[in-house]
Coordinates of C-alpha atoms and ligand atoms in Angstrom, one line a residue:
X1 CA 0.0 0.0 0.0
X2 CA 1.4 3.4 -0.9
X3 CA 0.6 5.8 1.6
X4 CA 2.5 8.6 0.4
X5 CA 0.6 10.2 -2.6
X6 CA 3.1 10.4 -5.5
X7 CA 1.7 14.2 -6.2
X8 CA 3.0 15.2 -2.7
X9 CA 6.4 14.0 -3.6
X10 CA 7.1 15.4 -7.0
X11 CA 10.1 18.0 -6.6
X12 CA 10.1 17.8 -2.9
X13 CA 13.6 19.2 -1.9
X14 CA 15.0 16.0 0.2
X15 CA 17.3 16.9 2.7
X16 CA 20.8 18.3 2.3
X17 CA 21.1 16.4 -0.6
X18 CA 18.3 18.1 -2.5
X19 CA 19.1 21.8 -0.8
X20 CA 22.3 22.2 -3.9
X21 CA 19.1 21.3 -6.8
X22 CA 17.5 24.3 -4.8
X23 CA 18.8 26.5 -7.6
X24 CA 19.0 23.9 -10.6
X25 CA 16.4 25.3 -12.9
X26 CA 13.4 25.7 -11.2
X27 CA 10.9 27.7 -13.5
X28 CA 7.7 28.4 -12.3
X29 CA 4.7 26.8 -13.9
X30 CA 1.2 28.2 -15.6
X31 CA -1.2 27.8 -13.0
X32 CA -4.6 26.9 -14.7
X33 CA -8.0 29.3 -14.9
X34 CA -9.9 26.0 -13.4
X35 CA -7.6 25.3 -10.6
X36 CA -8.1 29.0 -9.0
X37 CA -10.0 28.9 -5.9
X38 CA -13.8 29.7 -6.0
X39 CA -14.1 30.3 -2.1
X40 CA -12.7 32.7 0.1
X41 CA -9.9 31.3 2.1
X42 CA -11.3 32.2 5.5
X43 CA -14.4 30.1 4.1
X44 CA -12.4 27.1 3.3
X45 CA -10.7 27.4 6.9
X46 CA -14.2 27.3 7.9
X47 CA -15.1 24.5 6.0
X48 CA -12.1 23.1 6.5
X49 CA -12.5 22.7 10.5
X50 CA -16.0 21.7 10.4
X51 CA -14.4 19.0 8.3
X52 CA -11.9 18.2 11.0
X53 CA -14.7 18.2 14.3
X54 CA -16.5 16.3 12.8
X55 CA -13.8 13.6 12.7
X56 CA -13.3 14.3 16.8
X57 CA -10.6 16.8 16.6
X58 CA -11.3 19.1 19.4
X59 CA -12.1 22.9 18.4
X60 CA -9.6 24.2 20.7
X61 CA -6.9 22.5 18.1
X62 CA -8.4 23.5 15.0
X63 CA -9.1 27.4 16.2
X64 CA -5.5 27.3 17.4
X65 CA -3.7 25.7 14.7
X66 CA -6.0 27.8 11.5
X67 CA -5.2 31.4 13.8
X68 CA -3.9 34.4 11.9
X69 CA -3.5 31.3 9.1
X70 CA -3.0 33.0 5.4
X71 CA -2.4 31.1 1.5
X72 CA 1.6 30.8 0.9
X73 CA 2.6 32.6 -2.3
X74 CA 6.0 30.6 -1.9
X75 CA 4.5 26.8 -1.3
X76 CA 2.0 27.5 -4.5
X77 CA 4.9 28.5 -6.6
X78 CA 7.4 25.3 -5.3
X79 CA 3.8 23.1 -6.1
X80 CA 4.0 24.8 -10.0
X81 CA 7.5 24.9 -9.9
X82 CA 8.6 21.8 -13.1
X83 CA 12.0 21.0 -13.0
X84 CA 13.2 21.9 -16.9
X85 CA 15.9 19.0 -16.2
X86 CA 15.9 16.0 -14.2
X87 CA 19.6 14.5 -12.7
X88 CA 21.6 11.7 -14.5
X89 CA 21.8 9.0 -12.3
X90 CA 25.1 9.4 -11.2
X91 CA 24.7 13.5 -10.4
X92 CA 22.1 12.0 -7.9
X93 CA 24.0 9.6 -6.6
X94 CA 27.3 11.5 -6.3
X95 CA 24.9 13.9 -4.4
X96 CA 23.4 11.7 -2.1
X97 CA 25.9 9.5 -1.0
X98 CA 29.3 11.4 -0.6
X99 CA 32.3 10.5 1.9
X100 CA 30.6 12.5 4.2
X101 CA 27.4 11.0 4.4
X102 CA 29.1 7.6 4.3
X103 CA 31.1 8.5 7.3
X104 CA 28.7 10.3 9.6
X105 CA 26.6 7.8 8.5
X106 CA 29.2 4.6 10.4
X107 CA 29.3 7.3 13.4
X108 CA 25.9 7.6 14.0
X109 CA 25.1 3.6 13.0
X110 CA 27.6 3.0 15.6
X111 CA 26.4 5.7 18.3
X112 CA 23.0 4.0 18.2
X113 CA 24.1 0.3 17.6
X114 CA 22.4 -1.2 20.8
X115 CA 19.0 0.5 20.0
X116 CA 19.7 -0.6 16.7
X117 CA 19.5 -3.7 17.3
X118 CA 16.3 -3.3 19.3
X119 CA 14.7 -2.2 16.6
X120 CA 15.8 -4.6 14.2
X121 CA 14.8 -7.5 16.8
X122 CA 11.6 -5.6 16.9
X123 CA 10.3 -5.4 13.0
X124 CA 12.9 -6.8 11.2
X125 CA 14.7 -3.9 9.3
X126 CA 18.4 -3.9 10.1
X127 CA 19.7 -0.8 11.7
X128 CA 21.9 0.4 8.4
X129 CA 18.9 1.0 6.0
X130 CA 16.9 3.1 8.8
X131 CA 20.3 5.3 9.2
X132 CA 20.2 5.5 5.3
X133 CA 16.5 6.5 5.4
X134 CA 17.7 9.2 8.0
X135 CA 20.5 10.2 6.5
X136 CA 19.4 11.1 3.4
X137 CA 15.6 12.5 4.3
X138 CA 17.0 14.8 6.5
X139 CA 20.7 14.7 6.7
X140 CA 20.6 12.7 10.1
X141 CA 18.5 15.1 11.4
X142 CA 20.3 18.3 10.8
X143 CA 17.8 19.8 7.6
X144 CA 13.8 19.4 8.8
X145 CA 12.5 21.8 6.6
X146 CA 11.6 25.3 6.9
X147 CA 7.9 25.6 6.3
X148 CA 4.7 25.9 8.5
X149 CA 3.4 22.4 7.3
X150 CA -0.4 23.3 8.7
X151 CA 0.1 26.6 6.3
X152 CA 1.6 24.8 3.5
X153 CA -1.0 21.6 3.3
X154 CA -3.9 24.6 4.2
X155 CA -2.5 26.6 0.9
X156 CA -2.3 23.3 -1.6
X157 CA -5.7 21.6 0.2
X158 CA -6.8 25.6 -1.0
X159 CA -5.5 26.0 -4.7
X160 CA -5.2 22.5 -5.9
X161 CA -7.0 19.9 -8.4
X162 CA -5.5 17.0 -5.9
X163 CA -7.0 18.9 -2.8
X164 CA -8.5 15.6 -1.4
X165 CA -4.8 14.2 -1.2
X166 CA -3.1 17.4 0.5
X167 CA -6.8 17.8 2.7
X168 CA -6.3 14.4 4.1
X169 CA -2.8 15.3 5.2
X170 CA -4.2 18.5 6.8
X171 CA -6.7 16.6 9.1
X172 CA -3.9 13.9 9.4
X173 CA -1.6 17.0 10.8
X174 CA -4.4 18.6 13.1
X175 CA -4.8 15.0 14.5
X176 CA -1.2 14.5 15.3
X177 CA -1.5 17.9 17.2
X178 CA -5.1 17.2 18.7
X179 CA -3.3 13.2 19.9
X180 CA -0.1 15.5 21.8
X181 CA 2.0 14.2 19.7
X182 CA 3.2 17.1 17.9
X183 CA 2.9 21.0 19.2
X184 CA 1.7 23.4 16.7
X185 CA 4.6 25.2 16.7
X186 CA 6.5 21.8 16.2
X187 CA 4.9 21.5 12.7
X188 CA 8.0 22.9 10.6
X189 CA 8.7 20.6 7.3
X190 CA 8.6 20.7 3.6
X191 CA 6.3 22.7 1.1
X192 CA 4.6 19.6 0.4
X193 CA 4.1 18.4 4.5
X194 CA 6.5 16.0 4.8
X195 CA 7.8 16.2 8.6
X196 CA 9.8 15.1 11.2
X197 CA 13.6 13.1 11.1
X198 CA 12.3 10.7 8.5
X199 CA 10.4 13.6 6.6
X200 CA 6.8 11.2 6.9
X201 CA 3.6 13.1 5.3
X202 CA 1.3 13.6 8.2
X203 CA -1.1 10.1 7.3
X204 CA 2.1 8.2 7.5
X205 CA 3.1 9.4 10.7
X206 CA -0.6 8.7 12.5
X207 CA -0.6 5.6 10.8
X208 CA 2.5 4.1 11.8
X209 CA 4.4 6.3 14.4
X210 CA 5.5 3.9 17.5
X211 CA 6.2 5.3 20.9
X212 CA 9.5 3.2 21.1
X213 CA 11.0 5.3 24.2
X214 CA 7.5 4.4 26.1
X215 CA 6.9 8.5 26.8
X216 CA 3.4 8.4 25.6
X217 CA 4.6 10.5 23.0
X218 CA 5.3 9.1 19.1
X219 CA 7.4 11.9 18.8
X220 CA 9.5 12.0 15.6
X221 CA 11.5 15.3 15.9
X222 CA 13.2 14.6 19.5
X223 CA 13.0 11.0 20.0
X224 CA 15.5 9.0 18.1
X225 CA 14.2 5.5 19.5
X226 CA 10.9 6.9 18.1
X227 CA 12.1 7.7 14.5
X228 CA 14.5 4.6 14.1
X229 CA 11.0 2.3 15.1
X230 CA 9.0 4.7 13.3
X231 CA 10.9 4.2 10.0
X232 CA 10.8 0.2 11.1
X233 CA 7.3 0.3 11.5
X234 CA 6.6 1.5 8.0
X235 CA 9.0 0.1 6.0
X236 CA 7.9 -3.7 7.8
X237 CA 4.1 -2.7 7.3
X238 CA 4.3 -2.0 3.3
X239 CA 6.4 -5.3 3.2
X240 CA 10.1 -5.6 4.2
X241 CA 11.1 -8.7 4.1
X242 CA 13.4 -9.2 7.0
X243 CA 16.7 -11.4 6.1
X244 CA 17.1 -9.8 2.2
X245 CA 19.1 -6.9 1.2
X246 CA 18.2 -4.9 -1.0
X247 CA 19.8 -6.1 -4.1
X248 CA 23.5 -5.4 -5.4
X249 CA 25.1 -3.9 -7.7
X250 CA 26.1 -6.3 -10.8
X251 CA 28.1 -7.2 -14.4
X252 CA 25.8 -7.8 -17.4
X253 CA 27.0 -9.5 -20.6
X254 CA 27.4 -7.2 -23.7
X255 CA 25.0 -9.4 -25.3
X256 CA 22.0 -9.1 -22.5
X257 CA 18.6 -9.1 -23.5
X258 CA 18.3 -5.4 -23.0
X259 CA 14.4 -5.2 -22.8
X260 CA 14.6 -7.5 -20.0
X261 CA 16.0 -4.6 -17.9
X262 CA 12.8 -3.6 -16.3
X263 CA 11.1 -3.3 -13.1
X264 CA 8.4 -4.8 -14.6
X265 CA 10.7 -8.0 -15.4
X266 CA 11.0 -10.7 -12.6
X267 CA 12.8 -13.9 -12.7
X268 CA 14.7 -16.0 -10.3
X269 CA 18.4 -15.7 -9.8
X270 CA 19.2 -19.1 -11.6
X271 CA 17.5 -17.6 -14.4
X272 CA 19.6 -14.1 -14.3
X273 CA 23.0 -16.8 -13.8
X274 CA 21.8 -18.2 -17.1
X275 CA 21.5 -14.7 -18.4
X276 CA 25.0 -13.9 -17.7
X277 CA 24.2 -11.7 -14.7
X278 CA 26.9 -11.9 -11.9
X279 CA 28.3 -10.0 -9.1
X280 CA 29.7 -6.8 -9.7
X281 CA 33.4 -8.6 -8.8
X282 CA 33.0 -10.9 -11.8
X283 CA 31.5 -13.8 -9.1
X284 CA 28.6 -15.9 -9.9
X285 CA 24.7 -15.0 -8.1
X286 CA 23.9 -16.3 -4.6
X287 CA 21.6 -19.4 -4.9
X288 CA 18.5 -18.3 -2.8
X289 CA 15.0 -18.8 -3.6
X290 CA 14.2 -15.4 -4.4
X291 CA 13.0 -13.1 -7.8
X292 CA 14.8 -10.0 -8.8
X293 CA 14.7 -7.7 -11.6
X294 CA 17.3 -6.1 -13.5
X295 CA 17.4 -2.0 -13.4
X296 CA 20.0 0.0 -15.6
X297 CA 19.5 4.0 -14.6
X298 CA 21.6 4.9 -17.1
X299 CA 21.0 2.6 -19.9
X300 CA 23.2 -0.4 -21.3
X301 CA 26.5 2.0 -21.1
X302 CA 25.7 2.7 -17.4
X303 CA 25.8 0.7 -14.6
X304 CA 23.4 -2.2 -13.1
X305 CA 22.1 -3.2 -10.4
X306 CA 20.2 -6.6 -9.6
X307 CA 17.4 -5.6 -7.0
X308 CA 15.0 -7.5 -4.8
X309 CA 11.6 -7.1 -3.5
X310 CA 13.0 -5.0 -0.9
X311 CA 13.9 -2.4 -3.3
X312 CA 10.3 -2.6 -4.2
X313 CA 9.5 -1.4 -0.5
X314 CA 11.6 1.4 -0.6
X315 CA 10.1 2.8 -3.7
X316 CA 7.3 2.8 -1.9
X317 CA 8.6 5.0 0.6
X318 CA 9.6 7.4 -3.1
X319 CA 9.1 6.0 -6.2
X320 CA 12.7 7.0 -7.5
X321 CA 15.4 4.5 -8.5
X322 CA 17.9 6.5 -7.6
X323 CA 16.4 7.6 -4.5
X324 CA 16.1 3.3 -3.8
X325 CA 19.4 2.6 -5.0
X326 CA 21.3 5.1 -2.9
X327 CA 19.1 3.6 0.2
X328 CA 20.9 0.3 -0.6
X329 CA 24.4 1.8 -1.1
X330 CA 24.5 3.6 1.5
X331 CA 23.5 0.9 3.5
X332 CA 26.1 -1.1 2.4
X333 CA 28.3 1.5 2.8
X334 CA 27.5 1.8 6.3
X335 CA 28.1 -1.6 7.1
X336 CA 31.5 -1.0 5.8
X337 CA 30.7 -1.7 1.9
X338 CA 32.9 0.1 -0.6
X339 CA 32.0 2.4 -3.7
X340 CA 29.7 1.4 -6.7
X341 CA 32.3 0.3 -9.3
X342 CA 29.6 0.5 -12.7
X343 CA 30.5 2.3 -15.9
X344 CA 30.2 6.7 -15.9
X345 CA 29.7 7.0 -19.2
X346 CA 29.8 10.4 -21.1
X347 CA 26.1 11.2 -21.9
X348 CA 26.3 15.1 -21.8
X349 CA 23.1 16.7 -19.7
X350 CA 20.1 15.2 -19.0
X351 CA 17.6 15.5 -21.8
X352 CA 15.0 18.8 -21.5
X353 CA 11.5 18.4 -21.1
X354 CA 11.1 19.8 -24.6
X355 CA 13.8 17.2 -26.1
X356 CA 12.0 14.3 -24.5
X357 CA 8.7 15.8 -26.1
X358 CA 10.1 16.2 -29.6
X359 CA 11.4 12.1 -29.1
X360 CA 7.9 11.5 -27.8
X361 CA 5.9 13.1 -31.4
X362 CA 9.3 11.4 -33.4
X363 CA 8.6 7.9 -31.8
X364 CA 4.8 8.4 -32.6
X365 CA 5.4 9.5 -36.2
X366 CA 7.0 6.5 -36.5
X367 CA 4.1 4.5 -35.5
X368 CA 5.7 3.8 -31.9
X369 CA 3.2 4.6 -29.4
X370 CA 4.7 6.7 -27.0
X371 CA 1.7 8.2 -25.7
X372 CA 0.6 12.3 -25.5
X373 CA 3.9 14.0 -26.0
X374 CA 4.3 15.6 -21.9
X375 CA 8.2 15.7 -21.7
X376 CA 8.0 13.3 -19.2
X377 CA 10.0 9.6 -19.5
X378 CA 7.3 6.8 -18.5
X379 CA 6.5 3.2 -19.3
X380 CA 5.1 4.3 -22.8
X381 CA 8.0 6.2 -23.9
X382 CA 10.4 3.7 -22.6
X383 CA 8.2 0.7 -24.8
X384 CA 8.6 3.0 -27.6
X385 CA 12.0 4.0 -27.6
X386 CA 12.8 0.2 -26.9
X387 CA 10.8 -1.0 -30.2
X388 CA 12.2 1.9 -32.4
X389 CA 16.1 0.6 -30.8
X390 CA 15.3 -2.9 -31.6
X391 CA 14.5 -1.9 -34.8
X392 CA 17.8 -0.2 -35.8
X393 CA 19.8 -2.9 -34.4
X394 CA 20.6 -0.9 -31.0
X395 CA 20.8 -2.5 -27.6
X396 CA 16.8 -2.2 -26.3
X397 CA 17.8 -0.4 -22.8
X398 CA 14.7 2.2 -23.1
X399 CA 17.1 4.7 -22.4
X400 CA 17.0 8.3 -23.8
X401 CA 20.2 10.2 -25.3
X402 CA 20.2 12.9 -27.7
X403 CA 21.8 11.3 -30.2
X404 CA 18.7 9.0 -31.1
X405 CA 16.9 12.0 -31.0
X406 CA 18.9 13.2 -33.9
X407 CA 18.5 9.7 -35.8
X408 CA 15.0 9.9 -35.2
X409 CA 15.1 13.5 -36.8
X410 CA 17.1 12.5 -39.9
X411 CA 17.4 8.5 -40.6
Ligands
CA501 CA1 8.0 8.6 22.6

């Protein structure tokens, strides 16, 4: 189950890690005529708390927490804000997991080893992946974000088409305050609500916040016993499997099946051996009964990872590949792992929004259903781009670069 609405996640500034692609190209978007509020916004606080009571949360709460409340210019022009270019996968991951992180990472794994380990005996989820979580969601606790979450969810519940997703997380915040689990004035996090050391959205923290430290509170900006069995809690509900890693990196064959490299793409790790899948260090697969699938970020030049279900759980958490991979890694790392070893290859910049449009209508005009040209990279563009490859005798890796756009113009 995905409790963390994929809408409330696009171009959410992630910790220290996102704050340096604060300034990388932001431009704002056209807000539509329909999405423009109808109501006054005193009305829809109005409405909006009547909403609330009658779900038990007492009026004391609501009056207190909607006082002196106004709309944010800044959170509606973050929600309208399209990045013009996404990262490579490597500019993420270079980002996300440097030295640094690595080694306050071991520190603070081995600060908290013995609760750790409580935790892990607890739900299951070993100790490095919830220091991961931390360390990249909020920088181990040092970046919690800067805006008034009951002011930012009130402004997007206000202005926008998905206002029954943000509205839930508003009620979801007022009952974390009405509960005493959070104080108003504790309610600091991102634009789009997320909150806390783990940065949960407001459902996700009613849902499946533990009071680990027994205070009575579940209290995920103070208490680190909370947040570790917090993160647990969460990551066992949606379906960790306790035992598994989360995949590794690994060595394909020049001649792989390239269209096999898919999320969607399951088979057991005899079957990858067969493949010519192995270990990054040249060694063959474990022999365990488990499926994985084969990802490639960065097409068939980049580098590859074989990932298990586990993976799968974490992109539940954020439905990014790098975001799941560089859980894993710097899990590993943690644990004492060393660097990812795959290929860097030379692609030049991310491709624009408008160059992955003009490949989308090129695809099409070729009879290659890419779907409505939108600038965005999805299934349908990746089944495109893979039948047009296949049909020019290129390895099928889905993967964008601007030289097929320039074959697709000309040949
Ligand atoms: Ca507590």
């Amino acid at each position: 189950m995905d409790v963390r609405p994929a809408i409330a996640r696009r171009g959410v500034l992630r910790g220290a890690a996102a704050l340096a692609a604060a300034g990388a190209g932001l431009l704002p978007g056209l807000r539509t005529a329909e999405a423009q509020p109808t109501e006054p916004f005193a009305v829809f606080l109005q409405r909006m708390s009547s909403r609330a009571m009658a779900e038990g949360i007492s009026s004391t709460t609501v009056q207190s927490a909607f006082a002196g409340l106004t709309p944010s210019e800044r959170v509606m022009e973050l929600e309208g804000a399209q990045p013009e270019f996404t990262r490579t996968f490597w500019q993420y991951m270079d980002n996300a997991v440097t030295d640094g992180r690595v080694a306050e990472g071991r520190a603070r794994y081995a600060q908290n080893r013995a609760l750790l380990d409580r935790v892990e005996a607890e739900y299951g989820v070993p100790g490095a992946y919830l220091v991961a979580f931390w360390g990249l969601e909020t920088n181990f606790g040092s970046y919690l974000g800067d805006f008034d979450v009951i002011q930012a969810l009130a402004t997007l519940t206000y202005n926008d088409r998905r206002a029954d997703l943000f509205g839930a997380e508003l009620i979801a915040a007022l009952h974390l305050i009405d509960n005493g689990w959070v104080r108003r004035d504790q309610l600091i996090g991102s634009w789009a609500g997320a909150i806390g050391n783990c940065q949960f959205l407001p459902t996700t923290y009613r849902r499946f916040a533990v009071d680990f430290d027994g205070d009575g509170r579940r209290d995920l900006y103070g208490s680190l016993p909370d947040v570790f069995a917090s993160a647990a809690n969460y990551l066992s509900s949606i379906g960790w499997e306790s035992g598994y890693i989360w995949g590794r990196e690994a060595l394909l064959p020049a001649a792989f099946p390239w269209e096999q490299a898919d999320l969607t793409v399951r088979k057991t790790l005899a079957e990858w051996q067969a493949l010519g899948v192995r270990q990054i260090d040249g060694s063959t697969l474990p022999v365990a009964p488990i499926e994985a699938s084969v990802v490639v970020p960065m097409g068939h030049r980049g580098p590859a990872f074989l990932v298990y279900d586990n993976f799968r759980v974490i992109m539940q958490w954020n439905r990014s590949v790098p975001y799941a991979v560089a859980v894993g890694h710097l899990a590993d790392r943690i644990e004492g792992g060393g660097p990812l070893r795959g290929a860097r290859p030379n692609l030049g910049d991310p491709l624009s929004r408008d160059e992955i449009e003009e490949m989308q209508r090129l695809l099409n005009a070729r009879g290659y259903n890419a779907g409505t040209p939108d600038g965005r990279i999805g299934p349908n563009t990746r089944s495109a781009l893979r039948g047009w490859q296949r049909s020019v005798g290129m390895p099928a890796d889905g993967y964008p670069t601007r030289d097929q756009i320039t074959r697709l113009r000309t040949g």
